[in-house]
Amino acid sequence: MATALNSEQLANLKRFQERLPKNAGAVKIYDLPNGGKAFLADVPARNIPGSFATYEKQIDSTGTTLFYTKTTYAPDGSIVHVKQKYP
């Protein structure tokens, strides 16, 4: 799915990718209302097989970050922890 990003959104995506752990999977991009975007990436846990974290960042049409969380999942898929990273 190709999603068009403006220059400010591209810059925010680049920062998001640079700050992810090195073992992060591919970033998925979703459209939000009013021209906003959501970036999501899964990162497998190093110490618990089957556990992973999902990093999610939502931005508006001007590239301003609205919301950023890290949700940690147990191997059975249940949520272990949600950490709000922004605001």
mmCIF file of N, CA and C in Angstrom:
data_model
loop_
_atom_site.group_PDB
_atom_site.id
_atom_site.type_symbol
_atom_site.label_atom_id
_atom_site.label_comp_id
_atom_site.label_asym_id
_atom_site.label_seq_id
_atom_site.Cartn_x
_atom_site.Cartn_y
_atom_site.Cartn_z
ATOM 1 N N MET A 1 0.843 -1.174 0.000
ATOM 2 C CA MET A 1 0.000 0.000 0.000
ATOM 3 C C MET A 1 0.892 1.242 0.000
ATOM 4 N N ALA A 2 0.823 2.026 -1.030
ATOM 5 C CA ALA A 2 1.608 3.246 -1.131
ATOM 6 C C ALA A 2 0.853 4.390 -0.461
ATOM 7 N N THR A 3 1.525 5.062 0.444
ATOM 8 C CA THR A 3 0.921 6.177 1.160
ATOM 9 C C THR A 3 1.777 7.407 0.903
ATOM 10 N N ALA A 4 1.154 8.475 0.413
ATOM 11 C CA ALA A 4 1.882 9.702 0.120
ATOM 12 C C ALA A 4 2.142 10.478 1.411
ATOM 13 N N LEU A 5 3.383 10.918 1.571
ATOM 14 C CA LEU A 5 3.783 11.729 2.721
ATOM 15 C C LEU A 5 4.338 13.052 2.217
ATOM 16 N N ASN A 6 4.009 14.145 2.928
ATOM 17 C CA ASN A 6 4.624 15.422 2.567
ATOM 18 C C ASN A 6 6.014 15.496 3.203
ATOM 19 N N SER A 7 6.763 16.546 2.933
ATOM 20 C CA SER A 7 8.158 16.621 3.391
ATOM 21 C C SER A 7 8.272 16.617 4.915
ATOM 22 N N GLU A 8 7.351 17.272 5.618
ATOM 23 C CA GLU A 8 7.389 17.288 7.084
ATOM 24 C C GLU A 8 7.102 15.905 7.651
ATOM 25 N N GLN A 9 6.141 15.191 7.040
ATOM 26 C CA GLN A 9 5.822 13.837 7.479
ATOM 27 C C GLN A 9 6.978 12.885 7.190
ATOM 28 N N LEU A 10 7.641 13.068 6.055
ATOM 29 C CA LEU A 10 8.813 12.245 5.731
ATOM 30 C C LEU A 10 9.931 12.450 6.751
ATOM 31 N N ALA A 11 10.156 13.683 7.153
ATOM 32 C CA ALA A 11 11.191 13.980 8.145
ATOM 33 C C ALA A 11 10.852 13.315 9.480
ATOM 34 N N ASN A 12 9.577 13.336 9.865
ATOM 35 C CA ASN A 12 9.155 12.706 11.110
ATOM 36 C C ASN A 12 9.315 11.190 11.011
ATOM 37 N N LEU A 13 8.985 10.599 9.865
ATOM 38 C CA LEU A 13 9.173 9.163 9.654
ATOM 39 C C LEU A 13 10.649 8.788 9.779
ATOM 40 N N LYS A 14 11.514 9.595 9.217
ATOM 41 C CA LYS A 14 12.953 9.327 9.292
ATOM 42 C C LYS A 14 13.419 9.324 10.756
ATOM 43 N N ARG A 15 12.976 10.292 11.555
ATOM 44 C CA ARG A 15 13.334 10.330 12.982
ATOM 45 C C ARG A 15 12.812 9.090 13.705
ATOM 46 N N PHE A 16 11.566 8.694 13.381
ATOM 47 C CA PHE A 16 10.974 7.500 13.982
ATOM 48 C C PHE A 16 11.838 6.277 13.690
ATOM 49 N N GLN A 17 12.233 6.108 12.436
ATOM 50 C CA GLN A 17 13.038 4.952 12.037
ATOM 51 C C GLN A 17 14.423 4.968 12.695
ATOM 52 N N GLU A 18 15.029 6.131 12.794
ATOM 53 C CA GLU A 18 16.365 6.237 13.389
ATOM 54 C C GLU A 18 16.377 5.875 14.866
ATOM 55 N N ARG A 19 15.267 6.097 15.563
ATOM 56 C CA ARG A 19 15.219 5.877 17.011
ATOM 57 C C ARG A 19 14.695 4.493 17.398
ATOM 58 N N LEU A 20 14.256 3.720 16.417
ATOM 59 C CA LEU A 20 13.797 2.363 16.711
ATOM 60 C C LEU A 20 14.992 1.463 17.054
ATOM 61 N N PRO A 21 14.782 0.428 17.861
ATOM 62 C CA PRO A 21 15.855 -0.547 18.094
ATOM 63 C C PRO A 21 16.309 -1.164 16.772
ATOM 64 N N LYS A 22 17.540 -1.613 16.722
ATOM 65 C CA LYS A 22 18.119 -2.130 15.481
ATOM 66 C C LYS A 22 17.398 -3.359 14.937
ATOM 67 N N ASN A 23 16.763 -4.141 15.809
ATOM 68 C CA ASN A 23 16.100 -5.359 15.355
ATOM 69 C C ASN A 23 14.617 -5.153 15.023
ATOM 70 N N ALA A 24 14.223 -3.906 14.810
ATOM 71 C CA ALA A 24 12.825 -3.590 14.479
ATOM 72 C C ALA A 24 12.463 -4.120 13.095
ATOM 73 N N GLY A 25 11.210 -4.519 12.943
ATOM 74 C CA GLY A 25 10.705 -4.945 11.640
ATOM 75 C C GLY A 25 10.401 -3.729 10.772
ATOM 76 N N ALA A 26 9.835 -3.992 9.630
ATOM 77 C CA ALA A 26 9.491 -2.913 8.695
ATOM 78 C C ALA A 26 8.427 -1.996 9.299
ATOM 79 N N VAL A 27 8.529 -0.721 8.976
ATOM 80 C CA VAL A 27 7.553 0.264 9.446
ATOM 81 C C VAL A 27 6.323 0.209 8.548
ATOM 82 N N LYS A 28 5.153 0.113 9.178
ATOM 83 C CA LYS A 28 3.881 0.158 8.453
ATOM 84 C C LYS A 28 3.321 1.565 8.602
ATOM 85 N N ILE A 29 2.752 2.090 7.525
ATOM 86 C CA ILE A 29 2.199 3.443 7.531
ATOM 87 C C ILE A 29 0.708 3.367 7.212
ATOM 88 N N TYR A 30 -0.083 4.019 8.051
ATOM 89 C CA TYR A 30 -1.536 4.040 7.874
ATOM 90 C C TYR A 30 -2.020 5.476 7.797
ATOM 91 N N ASP A 31 -3.060 5.685 6.993
ATOM 92 C CA ASP A 31 -3.682 7.007 6.892
ATOM 93 C C ASP A 31 -4.599 7.245 8.085
ATOM 94 N N LEU A 32 -4.590 8.467 8.584
ATOM 95 C CA LEU A 32 -5.490 8.910 9.649
ATOM 96 C C LEU A 32 -6.373 10.024 9.087
ATOM 97 N N PRO A 33 -7.434 10.379 9.784
ATOM 98 C CA PRO A 33 -8.293 11.470 9.307
ATOM 99 C C PRO A 33 -7.522 12.793 9.183
ATOM 100 N N ASN A 34 -8.000 13.643 8.304
ATOM 101 C CA ASN A 34 -7.453 14.994 8.112
ATOM 102 C C ASN A 34 -5.998 15.008 7.671
ATOM 103 N N GLY A 35 -5.550 13.988 6.943
ATOM 104 C CA GLY A 35 -4.204 13.980 6.390
ATOM 105 C C GLY A 35 -3.126 13.481 7.329
ATOM 106 N N GLY A 36 -3.494 13.018 8.518
ATOM 107 C CA GLY A 36 -2.517 12.492 9.458
ATOM 108 C C GLY A 36 -2.039 11.104 9.059
ATOM 109 N N LYS A 37 -0.983 10.643 9.700
ATOM 110 C CA LYS A 37 -0.406 9.326 9.436
ATOM 111 C C LYS A 37 -0.089 8.636 10.753
ATOM 112 N N ALA A 38 -0.082 7.308 10.714
ATOM 113 C CA ALA A 38 0.351 6.502 11.858
ATOM 114 C C ALA A 38 1.491 5.615 11.378
ATOM 115 N N PHE A 39 2.566 5.566 12.161
ATOM 116 C CA PHE A 39 3.711 4.708 11.878
ATOM 117 C C PHE A 39 3.737 3.618 12.945
ATOM 118 N N LEU A 40 3.848 2.360 12.534
ATOM 119 C CA LEU A 40 3.914 1.247 13.474
ATOM 120 C C LEU A 40 5.074 0.336 13.105
ATOM 121 N N ALA A 41 5.788 -0.153 14.125
ATOM 122 C CA ALA A 41 6.871 -1.108 13.916
ATOM 123 C C ALA A 41 6.898 -2.085 15.082
ATOM 124 N N ASP A 42 7.050 -3.363 14.769
ATOM 125 C CA ASP A 42 7.165 -4.401 15.794
ATOM 126 C C ASP A 42 8.631 -4.719 16.033
ATOM 127 N N VAL A 43 8.966 -4.931 17.310
ATOM 128 C CA VAL A 43 10.336 -5.247 17.707
ATOM 129 C C VAL A 43 10.287 -6.492 18.591
ATOM 130 N N PRO A 44 10.896 -7.604 18.141
ATOM 131 C CA PRO A 44 10.897 -8.807 18.966
ATOM 132 C C PRO A 44 11.737 -8.614 20.226
ATOM 133 N N ALA A 45 11.267 -9.231 21.323
ATOM 134 C CA ALA A 45 12.023 -9.155 22.578
ATOM 135 C C ALA A 45 13.271 -10.024 22.464
ATOM 136 N N ARG A 46 14.338 -9.599 23.090
ATOM 137 C CA ARG A 46 15.578 -10.366 23.059
ATOM 138 C C ARG A 46 15.616 -11.437 24.145
ATOM 139 N N ASN A 47 14.869 -11.220 25.236
ATOM 140 C CA ASN A 47 14.987 -12.114 26.382
ATOM 141 C C ASN A 47 13.801 -13.049 26.588
ATOM 142 N N ILE A 48 12.676 -12.813 25.913
ATOM 143 C CA ILE A 48 11.493 -13.663 26.083
ATOM 144 C C ILE A 48 11.004 -14.084 24.703
ATOM 145 N N PRO A 49 11.232 -15.342 24.317
ATOM 146 C CA PRO A 49 10.790 -15.796 22.999
ATOM 147 C C PRO A 49 9.281 -15.600 22.806
ATOM 148 N N GLY A 50 8.898 -15.065 21.651
ATOM 149 C CA GLY A 50 7.499 -14.844 21.337
ATOM 150 C C GLY A 50 6.941 -13.522 21.829
ATOM 151 N N SER A 51 7.676 -12.825 22.676
ATOM 152 C CA SER A 51 7.246 -11.525 23.172
ATOM 153 C C SER A 51 7.759 -10.444 22.216
ATOM 154 N N PHE A 52 7.008 -9.355 22.121
ATOM 155 C CA PHE A 52 7.440 -8.262 21.248
ATOM 156 C C PHE A 52 6.824 -6.950 21.712
ATOM 157 N N ALA A 53 7.338 -5.869 21.169
ATOM 158 C CA ALA A 53 6.803 -4.536 21.450
ATOM 159 C C ALA A 53 6.394 -3.897 20.128
ATOM 160 N N THR A 54 5.310 -3.144 20.164
ATOM 161 C CA THR A 54 4.874 -2.371 19.008
ATOM 162 C C THR A 54 5.052 -0.892 19.330
ATOM 163 N N TYR A 55 5.835 -0.220 18.504
ATOM 164 C CA TYR A 55 6.013 1.225 18.621
ATOM 165 C C TYR A 55 5.019 1.867 17.663
ATOM 166 N N GLU A 56 4.231 2.818 18.168
ATOM 167 C CA GLU A 56 3.247 3.509 17.340
ATOM 168 C C GLU A 56 3.386 5.010 17.526
ATOM 169 N N LYS A 57 3.502 5.698 16.395
ATOM 170 C CA LYS A 57 3.593 7.155 16.407
ATOM 171 C C LYS A 57 2.542 7.699 15.464
ATOM 172 N N GLN A 58 1.746 8.658 15.953
ATOM 173 C CA GLN A 58 0.740 9.302 15.117
ATOM 174 C C GLN A 58 1.120 10.760 14.933
ATOM 175 N N ILE A 59 1.017 11.221 13.685
ATOM 176 C CA ILE A 59 1.355 12.606 13.366
ATOM 177 C C ILE A 59 0.207 13.238 12.595
ATOM 178 N N ASP A 60 0.171 14.575 12.616
ATOM 179 C CA ASP A 60 -0.864 15.273 11.860
ATOM 180 C C ASP A 60 -0.364 15.598 10.455
ATOM 181 N N SER A 61 -1.156 16.343 9.719
ATOM 182 C CA SER A 61 -0.818 16.653 8.324
ATOM 183 C C SER A 61 0.404 17.562 8.187
ATOM 184 N N THR A 62 0.791 18.241 9.275
ATOM 185 C CA THR A 62 1.974 19.111 9.229
ATOM 186 C C THR A 62 3.223 18.406 9.748
ATOM 187 N N GLY A 63 3.105 17.122 10.091
ATOM 188 C CA GLY A 63 4.257 16.368 10.583
ATOM 189 C C GLY A 63 4.483 16.488 12.071
ATOM 190 N N THR A 64 3.571 17.118 12.793
ATOM 191 C CA THR A 64 3.701 17.277 14.240
ATOM 192 C C THR A 64 3.240 16.003 14.942
ATOM 193 N N THR A 65 4.053 15.525 15.885
ATOM 194 C CA THR A 65 3.706 14.317 16.629
ATOM 195 C C THR A 65 2.545 14.598 17.570
ATOM 196 N N LEU A 66 1.542 13.719 17.508
ATOM 197 C CA LEU A 66 0.372 13.836 18.370
ATOM 198 C C LEU A 66 0.401 12.803 19.494
ATOM 199 N N PHE A 67 0.992 11.639 19.216
ATOM 200 C CA PHE A 67 0.842 10.495 20.089
ATOM 201 C C PHE A 67 1.972 9.517 19.788
ATOM 202 N N TYR A 68 2.599 8.955 20.823
ATOM 203 C CA TYR A 68 3.670 7.986 20.613
ATOM 204 C C TYR A 68 3.667 7.018 21.783
ATOM 205 N N THR A 69 3.477 5.724 21.497
ATOM 206 C CA THR A 69 3.457 4.723 22.561
ATOM 207 C C THR A 69 4.297 3.504 22.185
ATOM 208 N N LYS A 70 4.657 2.774 23.229
ATOM 209 C CA LYS A 70 5.297 1.464 23.091
ATOM 210 C C LYS A 70 4.418 0.488 23.865
ATOM 211 N N THR A 71 3.867 -0.499 23.161
ATOM 212 C CA THR A 71 3.027 -1.516 23.786
ATOM 213 C C THR A 71 3.768 -2.835 23.766
ATOM 214 N N THR A 72 3.952 -3.438 24.943
ATOM 215 C CA THR A 72 4.666 -4.703 25.057
ATOM 216 C C THR A 72 3.662 -5.844 25.179
ATOM 217 N N TYR A 73 3.879 -6.886 24.384
ATOM 218 C CA TYR A 73 2.992 -8.047 24.349
ATOM 219 C C TYR A 73 3.715 -9.299 24.843
ATOM 220 N N ALA A 74 2.992 -10.134 25.589
ATOM 221 C CA ALA A 74 3.498 -11.427 26.047
ATOM 222 C C ALA A 74 3.403 -12.426 24.884
ATOM 223 N N PRO A 75 4.064 -13.579 25.011
ATOM 224 C CA PRO A 75 3.989 -14.588 23.945
ATOM 225 C C PRO A 75 2.557 -15.025 23.608
ATOM 226 N N ASP A 76 1.627 -14.967 24.571
ATOM 227 C CA ASP A 76 0.242 -15.367 24.300
ATOM 228 C C ASP A 76 -0.588 -14.246 23.664
ATOM 229 N N GLY A 77 0.027 -13.083 23.411
ATOM 230 C CA GLY A 77 -0.654 -11.966 22.769
ATOM 231 C C GLY A 77 -1.280 -10.969 23.715
ATOM 232 N N SER A 78 -1.252 -11.262 25.012
ATOM 233 C CA SER A 78 -1.823 -10.317 25.974
ATOM 234 C C SER A 78 -0.880 -9.121 26.161
ATOM 235 N N ILE A 79 -1.472 -7.985 26.501
ATOM 236 C CA ILE A 79 -0.680 -6.764 26.710
ATOM 237 C C ILE A 79 -0.069 -6.804 28.106
ATOM 238 N N VAL A 80 1.249 -6.622 28.151
ATOM 239 C CA VAL A 80 1.979 -6.610 29.413
ATOM 240 C C VAL A 80 2.094 -5.187 29.943
ATOM 241 N N HIS A 81 2.345 -4.243 29.032
ATOM 242 C CA HIS A 81 2.649 -2.868 29.464
ATOM 243 C C HIS A 81 2.417 -1.921 28.304
ATOM 244 N N VAL A 82 1.905 -0.744 28.600
ATOM 245 C CA VAL A 82 1.795 0.332 27.607
ATOM 246 C C VAL A 82 2.534 1.534 28.182
ATOM 247 N N LYS A 83 3.520 2.004 27.450
ATOM 248 C CA LYS A 83 4.293 3.166 27.887
ATOM 249 C C LYS A 83 4.027 4.305 26.933
ATOM 250 N N GLN A 84 3.551 5.417 27.464
ATOM 251 C CA GLN A 84 3.337 6.612 26.648
ATOM 252 C C GLN A 84 4.676 7.333 26.543
ATOM 253 N N LYS A 85 5.165 7.486 25.315
ATOM 254 C CA LYS A 85 6.445 8.129 25.092
ATOM 255 C C LYS A 85 6.290 9.613 24.737
ATOM 256 N N TYR A 86 5.099 9.989 24.275
ATOM 257 C CA TYR A 86 4.805 11.385 23.949
ATOM 258 C C TYR A 86 3.313 11.544 23.950
ATOM 259 N N PRO A 87 2.743 12.566 24.408
ATOM 260 C CA PRO A 87 3.311 13.782 24.972
ATOM 261 C C PRO A 87 3.645 13.629 26.420
#
